[in-house]
Amino acid sequence: MEELDYLANERQSAEFDVEAMKIVWAGSQQSFEISDRMSRLVASDPAFRKDNRTMLPRKELFKNTLRKAAHAWKRIIELCLSEAEAAKLRFFVDEPAFTDLHWGMFVPAIKGQGTQEQQDKWLPLAYRMQIIGCYAQTELGHGSNVQGLETTATFDSETDEFVLHSPTLTSSKWWPGGLGKVSTHAVVYARLLINGKDYGVNGFIVQLRSLDDHLPLPGITVGDIGMKFGSGAYNTMDNGVLQFDHVRIPRTQMLMRVSQVTREGKYVQSDVPRQLVYGTMVYVRQTIVADASCALSRAVCIATRYSAVRRQFGSQDGGPETQVIDYKTQQSRLFPLLATAFAYRFVGEWLSWLYTDVTQRLQANDFSTLPEAHACTAGLKSLTTSTTADAIEECRKLCGGHGYLSSSGLPELFAVYIPACTYEGDNTVLLLQVARFLMKTVSQLGSNKKPVGTTAYMGRIEHLMQCQCNAQRAEDWLKPSVVIEAFEARAARMSVACAKNISKMPSPEAGMF
């Protein structure tokens, strides 16, 4: 009770409205009310307890996850929760589960790449959880290099079917969450082959397990890939391996919104621009940035509360020791992380707007903002996940020895979060993609094509290369215009310097790598 009093006193002494800040963080009054209601619903339900999670063996851990997922779905149905409310409920359950991939990857892939007819067939089944899907793209031998995938889908014109096959060990699908034990279906990415010609990687809806007894269908080898890093953590997820041995599916199960294969075996590009598939990628990466803010804020919340409760040194005349949060050394490490959590929260909102804007433009055949959107989502995914992973570890150290205990929540949070640095694009590879975009922008500065959006500042390259900072006093740095111009000048000069260095290389690729 004494610890709670400390925290209450800290809130009362705040120089801002704590309740109003909650709404700012949530994004709106409505979002706050949904979050508050769903968090209370989860916290008050014993079925969602998680205090023993790190002590459970893998088998029991996974059974526990199945029970929670089933109970969550039951509550969603009973309470007639909206899509937004259901998503928040699953978020507060706070446990990686097969439902993450079903709602976060399988459903969006069909919505983004399926025809209206395919959406009408598959989405109602997915929305009612009558089928459970996952997203099978990454292979044992290829992750970031999607164009190098080895799984094949060969069209058989005699039967009007595709034949999916895993020709090598390295072509095994590897890592998809939900695949190991639960998923009945998957969106599978494979090389499309027609009459011996390779038409590149395309998506296919493939049933993996029987809906009667849940056994793998003929020709399909599937299973769990085993324990991952950490206790509890991501081990609640049944990441899996998948191989095909000449598995046949109907031609209509190729996702055909962007490209199609006719009954005669002709490959046809639809009227929908192929670039539309990038809308799904932008969506997934903007959710990753939003998740980074959530994970970082949780770690910072734990470290901040601990710092307010924990007292060390500084006692005089038998009085209480000093709160750790009052030490400058603690503040210099903790407060920048707190500020970063808010920054990531707001940039996540901006990326959500960017996704909406890009999607609308793509549907109108306007591709002008696509390169910028790709660069922004790639760069922010890499930046936010790397710094968040490091920040969670820093928060652990800010809690001293207590932070090393599983009961602090930080070790498991770290183990759950760090895969984000790898999935949906290795962070170093993504930064190289951002660098290519910037180098292309620099190379076009002498042409009539002016940079737009987040690189519009490059249009003032001559001024930025020569300008001097006008800040004379410390308070000048409180002016947004001063800070922004300083960052613009720094970014412009670094980009130009990098472009000059690359121009001296035997090839641009040699300079980039």
Short mmCIF file of N, CA, C and O in Angstrom, two decimals, residues 184-272:
data_model
loop_
_atom_site.label_atom_id
_atom_site.label_comp_id
_atom_site.label_asym_id
_atom_site.label_seq_id
_atom_site.Cartn_x
_atom_site.Cartn_y
_atom_site.Cartn_z
N THR A 184 -5.48 -23.91 -40.09
CA THR A 184 -6.10 -24.82 -41.06
C THR A 184 -5.78 -24.40 -42.48
O THR A 184 -5.81 -25.21 -43.40
N HIS A 185 -5.49 -23.11 -42.67
CA HIS A 185 -5.20 -22.57 -43.99
C HIS A 185 -3.99 -21.62 -43.92
O HIS A 185 -3.61 -21.18 -42.83
N ALA A 186 -3.44 -21.32 -45.06
CA ALA A 186 -2.33 -20.38 -45.13
C ALA A 186 -2.37 -19.64 -46.45
O ALA A 186 -2.82 -20.18 -47.47
N VAL A 187 -1.93 -18.39 -46.42
CA VAL A 187 -1.59 -17.70 -47.66
C VAL A 187 -0.13 -18.04 -47.92
O VAL A 187 0.75 -17.65 -47.16
N VAL A 188 0.09 -18.82 -48.98
CA VAL A 188 1.42 -19.34 -49.28
C VAL A 188 1.99 -18.59 -50.49
O VAL A 188 1.30 -18.44 -51.52
N TYR A 189 3.23 -18.16 -50.38
CA TYR A 189 3.88 -17.48 -51.50
C TYR A 189 4.83 -18.44 -52.19
O TYR A 189 5.68 -19.07 -51.55
N ALA A 190 4.65 -18.55 -53.51
CA ALA A 190 5.42 -19.52 -54.29
C ALA A 190 5.69 -18.96 -55.68
O ALA A 190 5.00 -18.02 -56.14
N ARG A 191 6.66 -19.54 -56.37
CA ARG A 191 7.00 -19.13 -57.72
C ARG A 191 5.98 -19.72 -58.69
O ARG A 191 5.78 -20.94 -58.73
N LEU A 192 5.34 -18.89 -59.46
CA LEU A 192 4.33 -19.33 -60.41
C LEU A 192 4.99 -19.82 -61.70
O LEU A 192 5.71 -19.05 -62.37
N LEU A 193 4.76 -21.07 -62.05
CA LEU A 193 5.33 -21.67 -63.26
C LEU A 193 4.21 -22.08 -64.20
O LEU A 193 3.30 -22.82 -63.82
N ILE A 194 4.28 -21.60 -65.45
CA ILE A 194 3.31 -21.97 -66.48
C ILE A 194 4.08 -22.38 -67.73
O ILE A 194 4.84 -21.57 -68.29
N ASN A 195 3.90 -23.63 -68.13
CA ASN A 195 4.60 -24.16 -69.31
C ASN A 195 6.10 -23.91 -69.24
O ASN A 195 6.74 -23.51 -70.22
N GLY A 196 6.65 -24.10 -68.06
CA GLY A 196 8.09 -23.95 -67.87
C GLY A 196 8.57 -22.53 -67.69
O GLY A 196 9.75 -22.30 -67.42
N LYS A 197 7.69 -21.54 -67.80
CA LYS A 197 8.09 -20.14 -67.64
C LYS A 197 7.79 -19.67 -66.22
O LYS A 197 6.72 -19.93 -65.67
N ASP A 198 8.75 -18.96 -65.63
CA ASP A 198 8.65 -18.47 -64.26
C ASP A 198 8.05 -17.06 -64.27
O ASP A 198 8.62 -16.14 -64.86
N TYR A 199 6.90 -16.90 -63.61
CA TYR A 199 6.24 -15.60 -63.55
C TYR A 199 6.42 -14.92 -62.19
O TYR A 199 5.67 -14.01 -61.84
N GLY A 200 7.40 -15.36 -61.44
CA GLY A 200 7.70 -14.71 -60.17
C GLY A 200 6.82 -15.18 -59.03
O GLY A 200 6.02 -16.11 -59.16
N VAL A 201 6.98 -14.53 -57.88
CA VAL A 201 6.30 -14.95 -56.66
C VAL A 201 4.87 -14.43 -56.62
O VAL A 201 4.62 -13.25 -56.86
N ASN A 202 3.95 -15.34 -56.33
CA ASN A 202 2.53 -15.00 -56.20
C ASN A 202 1.97 -15.67 -54.95
O ASN A 202 2.56 -16.61 -54.41
N GLY A 203 0.80 -15.20 -54.50
CA GLY A 203 0.17 -15.74 -53.30
C GLY A 203 -0.94 -16.72 -53.63
O GLY A 203 -1.67 -16.55 -54.62
N PHE A 204 -1.10 -17.75 -52.78
CA PHE A 204 -2.10 -18.79 -52.97
C PHE A 204 -2.74 -19.12 -51.62
O PHE A 204 -2.05 -19.19 -50.59
N ILE A 205 -4.05 -19.34 -51.64
CA ILE A 205 -4.76 -19.78 -50.43
C ILE A 205 -4.74 -21.31 -50.43
O ILE A 205 -5.26 -21.95 -51.34
N VAL A 206 -4.13 -21.88 -49.39
CA VAL A 206 -3.93 -23.33 -49.36
C VAL A 206 -4.48 -23.89 -48.04
O VAL A 206 -4.15 -23.40 -46.97
N GLN A 207 -5.32 -24.92 -48.14
CA GLN A 207 -5.77 -25.62 -46.94
C GLN A 207 -4.69 -26.60 -46.51
O GLN A 207 -4.16 -27.36 -47.32
N LEU A 208 -4.37 -26.58 -45.23
CA LEU A 208 -3.28 -27.40 -44.69
C LEU A 208 -3.79 -28.60 -43.91
O LEU A 208 -3.19 -29.68 -43.97
N ARG A 209 -4.86 -28.40 -43.17
CA ARG A 209 -5.36 -29.45 -42.28
C ARG A 209 -6.85 -29.68 -42.51
O ARG A 209 -7.58 -28.78 -42.92
N SER A 210 -7.27 -30.91 -42.21
CA SER A 210 -8.68 -31.27 -42.36
C SER A 210 -9.53 -30.49 -41.36
O SER A 210 -9.13 -30.32 -40.20
N LEU A 211 -10.70 -30.05 -41.78
CA LEU A 211 -11.63 -29.38 -40.88
C LEU A 211 -12.43 -30.37 -40.06
O LEU A 211 -13.18 -29.98 -39.16
N ASP A 212 -12.25 -31.65 -40.34
CA ASP A 212 -12.95 -32.70 -39.59
C ASP A 212 -12.14 -33.19 -38.41
O ASP A 212 -12.62 -33.24 -37.28
N ASP A 213 -10.86 -33.55 -38.67
CA ASP A 213 -10.04 -34.12 -37.59
C ASP A 213 -8.73 -33.35 -37.37
O ASP A 213 -7.91 -33.74 -36.55
N HIS A 214 -8.53 -32.25 -38.12
CA HIS A 214 -7.37 -31.37 -37.97
C HIS A 214 -6.04 -32.03 -38.38
O HIS A 214 -4.97 -31.47 -38.14
N LEU A 215 -6.08 -33.18 -39.01
CA LEU A 215 -4.85 -33.83 -39.47
C LEU A 215 -4.36 -33.17 -40.76
O LEU A 215 -5.16 -32.67 -41.55
N PRO A 216 -3.03 -33.15 -40.98
CA PRO A 216 -2.50 -32.58 -42.22
C PRO A 216 -3.07 -33.30 -43.43
O PRO A 216 -3.23 -34.53 -43.43
N LEU A 217 -3.36 -32.55 -44.48
CA LEU A 217 -3.89 -33.13 -45.70
C LEU A 217 -2.79 -33.88 -46.45
O LEU A 217 -1.59 -33.65 -46.20
N PRO A 218 -3.14 -34.77 -47.37
CA PRO A 218 -2.13 -35.53 -48.12
C PRO A 218 -1.12 -34.62 -48.81
O PRO A 218 -1.48 -33.58 -49.38
N GLY A 219 0.14 -35.01 -48.74
CA GLY A 219 1.21 -34.26 -49.38
C GLY A 219 1.76 -33.11 -48.55
O GLY A 219 2.71 -32.45 -48.97
N ILE A 220 1.18 -32.88 -47.38
CA ILE A 220 1.61 -31.75 -46.54
C ILE A 220 2.31 -32.26 -45.29
O ILE A 220 1.77 -33.09 -44.56
N THR A 221 3.52 -31.79 -45.09
CA THR A 221 4.27 -32.05 -43.86
C THR A 221 4.36 -30.75 -43.09
O THR A 221 4.83 -29.74 -43.61
N VAL A 222 3.88 -30.77 -41.86
CA VAL A 222 3.81 -29.55 -41.08
C VAL A 222 4.09 -29.86 -39.62
O VAL A 222 3.76 -30.93 -39.13
N GLY A 223 4.72 -28.91 -38.92
CA GLY A 223 5.00 -29.11 -37.50
C GLY A 223 5.58 -27.88 -36.85
O GLY A 223 5.84 -26.86 -37.50
N ASP A 224 5.77 -27.97 -35.55
CA ASP A 224 6.29 -26.87 -34.75
C ASP A 224 7.83 -26.90 -34.80
O ASP A 224 8.43 -27.98 -34.82
N ILE A 225 8.47 -25.72 -34.84
CA ILE A 225 9.93 -25.68 -34.95
C ILE A 225 10.63 -25.64 -33.60
O ILE A 225 11.87 -25.57 -33.55
N GLY A 226 9.89 -25.66 -32.50
CA GLY A 226 10.52 -25.80 -31.20
C GLY A 226 10.64 -24.51 -30.41
O GLY A 226 10.08 -23.47 -30.74
N MET A 227 11.42 -24.60 -29.33
CA MET A 227 11.57 -23.50 -28.38
C MET A 227 12.31 -22.32 -28.99
O MET A 227 13.23 -22.49 -29.78
N LYS A 228 11.88 -21.13 -28.57
CA LYS A 228 12.57 -19.91 -28.96
C LYS A 228 13.22 -19.26 -27.73
O LYS A 228 13.11 -19.79 -26.63
N PHE A 229 13.84 -18.16 -27.94
CA PHE A 229 14.57 -17.42 -26.90
C PHE A 229 13.64 -17.03 -25.74
O PHE A 229 12.54 -16.54 -25.95
N GLY A 230 14.10 -17.25 -24.51
CA GLY A 230 13.40 -16.74 -23.33
C GLY A 230 12.41 -17.71 -22.72
O GLY A 230 11.99 -18.68 -23.35
N SER A 231 12.04 -17.44 -21.47
CA SER A 231 11.02 -18.23 -20.77
C SER A 231 9.66 -17.61 -21.04
O SER A 231 9.49 -16.39 -20.92
N GLY A 232 8.67 -18.43 -21.34
CA GLY A 232 7.37 -17.89 -21.72
C GLY A 232 7.53 -17.17 -23.04
O GLY A 232 7.70 -17.79 -24.09
N ALA A 233 7.48 -15.86 -23.00
CA ALA A 233 7.78 -15.00 -24.15
C ALA A 233 7.11 -15.50 -25.42
O ALA A 233 5.92 -15.79 -25.43
N TYR A 234 7.87 -15.61 -26.51
CA TYR A 234 7.30 -15.99 -27.80
C TYR A 234 7.07 -17.49 -27.91
O TYR A 234 6.62 -17.98 -28.95
N ASN A 235 7.35 -18.23 -26.86
CA ASN A 235 7.12 -19.67 -26.89
C ASN A 235 5.65 -20.03 -26.75
O ASN A 235 5.28 -21.20 -26.84
N THR A 236 4.79 -19.03 -26.56
CA THR A 236 3.36 -19.26 -26.61
C THR A 236 2.88 -19.40 -28.05
O THR A 236 1.75 -19.85 -28.29
N MET A 237 3.71 -19.00 -28.99
CA MET A 237 3.36 -19.06 -30.42
C MET A 237 3.87 -20.35 -31.03
O MET A 237 5.01 -20.77 -30.79
N ASP A 238 3.03 -20.98 -31.86
CA ASP A 238 3.42 -22.23 -32.52
C ASP A 238 4.03 -21.95 -33.90
O ASP A 238 3.46 -22.29 -34.94
N ASN A 239 5.20 -21.31 -33.90
CA ASN A 239 5.91 -21.10 -35.16
C ASN A 239 6.18 -22.45 -35.82
O ASN A 239 6.57 -23.41 -35.14
N GLY A 240 6.01 -22.52 -37.14
CA GLY A 240 6.05 -23.83 -37.76
C GLY A 240 6.91 -23.95 -39.00
O GLY A 240 7.48 -22.98 -39.52
N VAL A 241 6.99 -25.21 -39.48
CA VAL A 241 7.67 -25.56 -40.72
C VAL A 241 6.66 -26.25 -41.62
O VAL A 241 5.76 -26.97 -41.14
N LEU A 242 6.77 -26.02 -42.92
CA LEU A 242 5.79 -26.55 -43.87
C LEU A 242 6.48 -26.97 -45.16
O LEU A 242 7.28 -26.21 -45.72
N GLN A 243 6.15 -28.19 -45.62
CA GLN A 243 6.66 -28.68 -46.90
C GLN A 243 5.50 -29.23 -47.72
O GLN A 243 4.56 -29.82 -47.18
N PHE A 244 5.59 -29.05 -49.04
CA PHE A 244 4.58 -29.56 -49.96
C PHE A 244 5.18 -30.65 -50.84
O PHE A 244 6.30 -30.50 -51.34
N ASP A 245 4.42 -31.71 -51.02
CA ASP A 245 4.83 -32.79 -51.94
C ASP A 245 3.76 -32.90 -53.02
O ASP A 245 2.82 -33.68 -52.93
N HIS A 246 3.89 -32.03 -54.04
CA HIS A 246 2.98 -32.02 -55.18
C HIS A 246 1.51 -31.92 -54.72
O HIS A 246 0.67 -32.76 -55.06
N VAL A 247 1.24 -30.91 -53.94
CA VAL A 247 -0.11 -30.67 -53.41
C VAL A 247 -0.91 -29.87 -54.44
O VAL A 247 -0.47 -28.82 -54.91
N ARG A 248 -2.10 -30.35 -54.76
CA ARG A 248 -2.94 -29.71 -55.77
C ARG A 248 -4.01 -28.83 -55.13
O ARG A 248 -4.65 -29.23 -54.16
N ILE A 249 -4.19 -27.64 -55.70
CA ILE A 249 -5.25 -26.73 -55.27
C ILE A 249 -5.94 -26.18 -56.51
O ILE A 249 -5.35 -26.09 -57.59
N PRO A 250 -7.20 -25.79 -56.42
CA PRO A 250 -7.90 -25.21 -57.57
C PRO A 250 -7.23 -23.92 -58.05
O PRO A 250 -6.66 -23.17 -57.25
N ARG A 251 -7.32 -23.67 -59.35
CA ARG A 251 -6.74 -22.46 -59.91
C ARG A 251 -7.31 -21.21 -59.24
O ARG A 251 -6.60 -20.20 -59.08
N THR A 252 -8.56 -21.26 -58.82
CA THR A 252 -9.22 -20.09 -58.23
C THR A 252 -8.67 -19.71 -56.86
O THR A 252 -9.08 -18.70 -56.30
N GLN A 253 -7.75 -20.53 -56.33
CA GLN A 253 -7.18 -20.20 -55.02
C GLN A 253 -5.87 -19.42 -55.11
O GLN A 253 -5.22 -19.16 -54.10
N MET A 254 -5.50 -19.05 -56.33
CA MET A 254 -4.43 -18.07 -56.48
C MET A 254 -5.03 -16.69 -56.22
O MET A 254 -6.11 -16.36 -56.71
N LEU A 255 -4.37 -15.87 -55.39
CA LEU A 255 -4.85 -14.52 -55.13
C LEU A 255 -4.74 -13.71 -56.42
O LEU A 255 -3.63 -13.46 -56.90
N MET A 256 -5.89 -13.29 -56.97
CA MET A 256 -5.89 -12.79 -58.35
C MET A 256 -6.34 -11.35 -58.49
O MET A 256 -6.80 -10.95 -59.56
N ARG A 257 -6.21 -10.56 -57.47
CA ARG A 257 -6.60 -9.16 -57.63
C ARG A 257 -5.63 -8.41 -58.53
O ARG A 257 -6.03 -7.52 -59.29
N VAL A 258 -4.35 -8.76 -58.45
CA VAL A 258 -3.32 -8.04 -59.21
C VAL A 258 -2.97 -8.77 -60.50
O VAL A 258 -2.83 -8.16 -61.55
N SER A 259 -2.80 -10.09 -60.44
CA SER A 259 -2.48 -10.88 -61.63
C SER A 259 -3.30 -12.16 -61.61
O SER A 259 -3.64 -12.67 -60.53
N GLN A 260 -3.61 -12.68 -62.79
CA GLN A 260 -4.49 -13.83 -62.90
C GLN A 260 -3.92 -14.87 -63.84
O GLN A 260 -3.09 -14.55 -64.70
N VAL A 261 -4.40 -16.09 -63.68
CA VAL A 261 -4.11 -17.17 -64.63
C VAL A 261 -5.45 -17.67 -65.14
O VAL A 261 -6.32 -18.07 -64.35
N THR A 262 -5.65 -17.61 -66.45
CA THR A 262 -6.92 -18.02 -67.03
C THR A 262 -7.02 -19.54 -67.10
O THR A 262 -6.04 -20.26 -66.87
N ARG A 263 -8.22 -20.02 -67.42
CA ARG A 263 -8.44 -21.47 -67.56
C ARG A 263 -7.52 -22.06 -68.61
O ARG A 263 -7.09 -23.22 -68.50
N GLU A 264 -7.16 -21.25 -69.60
CA GLU A 264 -6.28 -21.74 -70.67
C GLU A 264 -4.80 -21.67 -70.30
O GLU A 264 -3.95 -22.08 -71.10
N GLY A 265 -4.51 -21.16 -69.12
CA GLY A 265 -3.12 -21.09 -68.68
C GLY A 265 -2.40 -19.83 -69.11
O GLY A 265 -1.17 -19.79 -69.15
N LYS A 266 -3.16 -18.78 -69.40
CA LYS A 266 -2.55 -17.51 -69.79
C LYS A 266 -2.39 -16.61 -68.57
O LYS A 266 -3.34 -16.43 -67.80
N TYR A 267 -1.21 -16.06 -68.41
CA TYR A 267 -0.93 -15.14 -67.30
C TYR A 267 -1.35 -13.74 -67.70
O TYR A 267 -0.91 -13.21 -68.72
N VAL A 268 -2.25 -13.13 -66.92
CA VAL A 268 -2.82 -11.83 -67.26
C VAL A 268 -2.67 -10.86 -66.09
O VAL A 268 -3.00 -11.20 -64.96
N GLN A 269 -2.19 -9.67 -66.41
CA GLN A 269 -2.16 -8.61 -65.40
C GLN A 269 -3.52 -7.95 -65.38
O GLN A 269 -4.06 -7.58 -66.42
N SER A 270 -4.12 -7.81 -64.19
CA SER A 270 -5.44 -7.20 -64.10
C SER A 270 -5.34 -5.68 -64.21
O SER A 270 -4.25 -5.11 -64.28
N ASP A 271 -6.49 -5.03 -64.22
CA ASP A 271 -6.50 -3.58 -64.28
C ASP A 271 -5.99 -2.95 -62.98
O ASP A 271 -5.61 -1.79 -62.96
N VAL A 272 -6.01 -3.74 -61.92
CA VAL A 272 -5.52 -3.24 -60.63
C VAL A 272 -3.99 -3.18 -60.69
O VAL A 272 -3.34 -4.16 -61.04
#
